[in-house]
Amino acid sequence: MSEFFPDIKKIEFEGKDSRNPLAFKYYDAKRMVAGKTMEDHMRFAVAYWHTFKSTGSDPFGAGVFDRPWNKGATPMAIAEDTMAANFEFITKLGVPYYCFHDRDMAPEGETFAESISNLETLVAKAKVYQKETGVKLLWATANLFSHPRYVHGAASNPDPHVVACCAMQVRRALDAVKELGGENYVFWGGREGYETLLNTEMKREREQIAAFFHMCVDYAKKIGFTGQFLIEPKPHEPTKHQYDFDAATVLGFLREFDLYDDFKVNVEANHATLAGHTFEHDLMVCATAGKLGNIDANMGDPTLGWDTDQFPTDINPITRAMLVVLEYGGMGTGGLNFDAKVRRGSLDTIDLFYAHIGGMDTFARGLLAAQSIIDEGQITEFRQNRYVGWDKDFGKSMLEGKQTLESMEAKALELGEPKAESGRQEMLENILISAI
Ligand code: XLS
Ligand code: NI
Ligand code: NI
């Protein structure tokens, strides 16, 4: 299989003192952490689009990556080579999963029928590779944002004809994910948003999206797809106002349109930060609702206001994120996929290995630090003590609905002016940094 990365051998764990750039320093797949292997905590996945389809183009210049899997004579030949590269890369990296958009795996044809058949042909090949390599599908999705027909939205489009095309694409993507035993299906509303209310009826567009999701739920039931449906929030980009702004907005939408039980949330770090939140904030919004479904692992740049999709290398926020994941029992059928791309100047295929190794090590280190914070107990204990009043007496009975404004007033009069206690933020931050 070593056709596209002939110089790379399987990436091994060598420990933190290793100076080998092609080895893991922290990610030790079989190491047990709180009763589970690191591999099972993380469920890492490689993203087809960034790792294999990214050209390095940006708004100011064309693609710069000269990939050996892009040399085929036809789009289908290129797609076959790309798939071979995908499975070779993943096997050498030692990651259990991958994820893709329909159009990453299979090129758009001249006709709708050809697009459908291209995807079917490549899904059949992917099925064979999965069997041979043991690599599994974490999730798939439909690209409902690149083609010019989606310029005014996919399910939110003012023209139902476009929505029919979008339905066709999602139907076939759901068939693909079912065929490949995928564990989740992701909806990222790439063009589900608007630029100006002068040409947009927001009420209709949100209702259209909801009606569309109901059809998706029905179709999944019909074909027996039992994987988890996930919505991935993002506040803006490409549109000015994306309807799925952040995790809280998505949960509200699901409740409003009677879809709550059928979906969980896929939190992307760089999308949370673009929404003005921290990564761990959006994780916590989902985790406390029992809705944390998956993580698109990446990081933004604090000095830039767009989705830079960098590989995560900043240990502090990743430790805070893993603390939420561990405290709330993980991500269910989800995992951690690198929705991240190498920088435009990182020209070589070996840079793809360095990038993933760094991302995996950062998360592995974050997992170990978070578990040590939990084992050590000071932060948990501090938080518990801070709220102890709610576990007894009138605090508890208020939560049980047994108090009134008048009875609470009587308590205030009896107890007098309360004394505020320190929140101890700096002390707690010191505990976090010593665990790292
Ligand atoms: C773009 C999104 C996209 C989704 C999948 O910002 O992150 O890559 O994860 O469509
Ligand atoms: Ni994403
Ligand atoms: Ni993104």
Short mmCIF file of N, CA and C and ligand atoms in Angstrom, two decimals, residues 232 268 271 296 339, ligand 2:
data_model
loop_
_atom_site.label_atom_id
_atom_site.label_comp_id
_atom_site.label_asym_id
_atom_site.label_seq_id
_atom_site.Cartn_x
_atom_site.Cartn_y
_atom_site.Cartn_z
N GLU A 232 -23.74 21.04 13.19
CA GLU A 232 -22.49 21.73 13.52
C GLU A 232 -22.71 23.24 13.45
N GLU A 268 -17.30 22.59 16.88
CA GLU A 268 -15.98 22.88 16.30
C GLU A 268 -15.33 24.01 17.08
N HIS A 271 -15.21 27.42 15.45
CA HIS A 271 -16.54 28.04 15.29
C HIS A 271 -17.00 28.63 16.62
N ASP A 296 -15.20 18.78 16.14
CA ASP A 296 -14.34 19.12 15.00
C ASP A 296 -13.13 19.80 15.61
N ASP A 339 -10.76 18.84 11.76
CA ASP A 339 -11.25 19.75 10.73
C ASP A 339 -10.21 20.87 10.65
NI NI B 2 -16.27 21.61 10.82
#
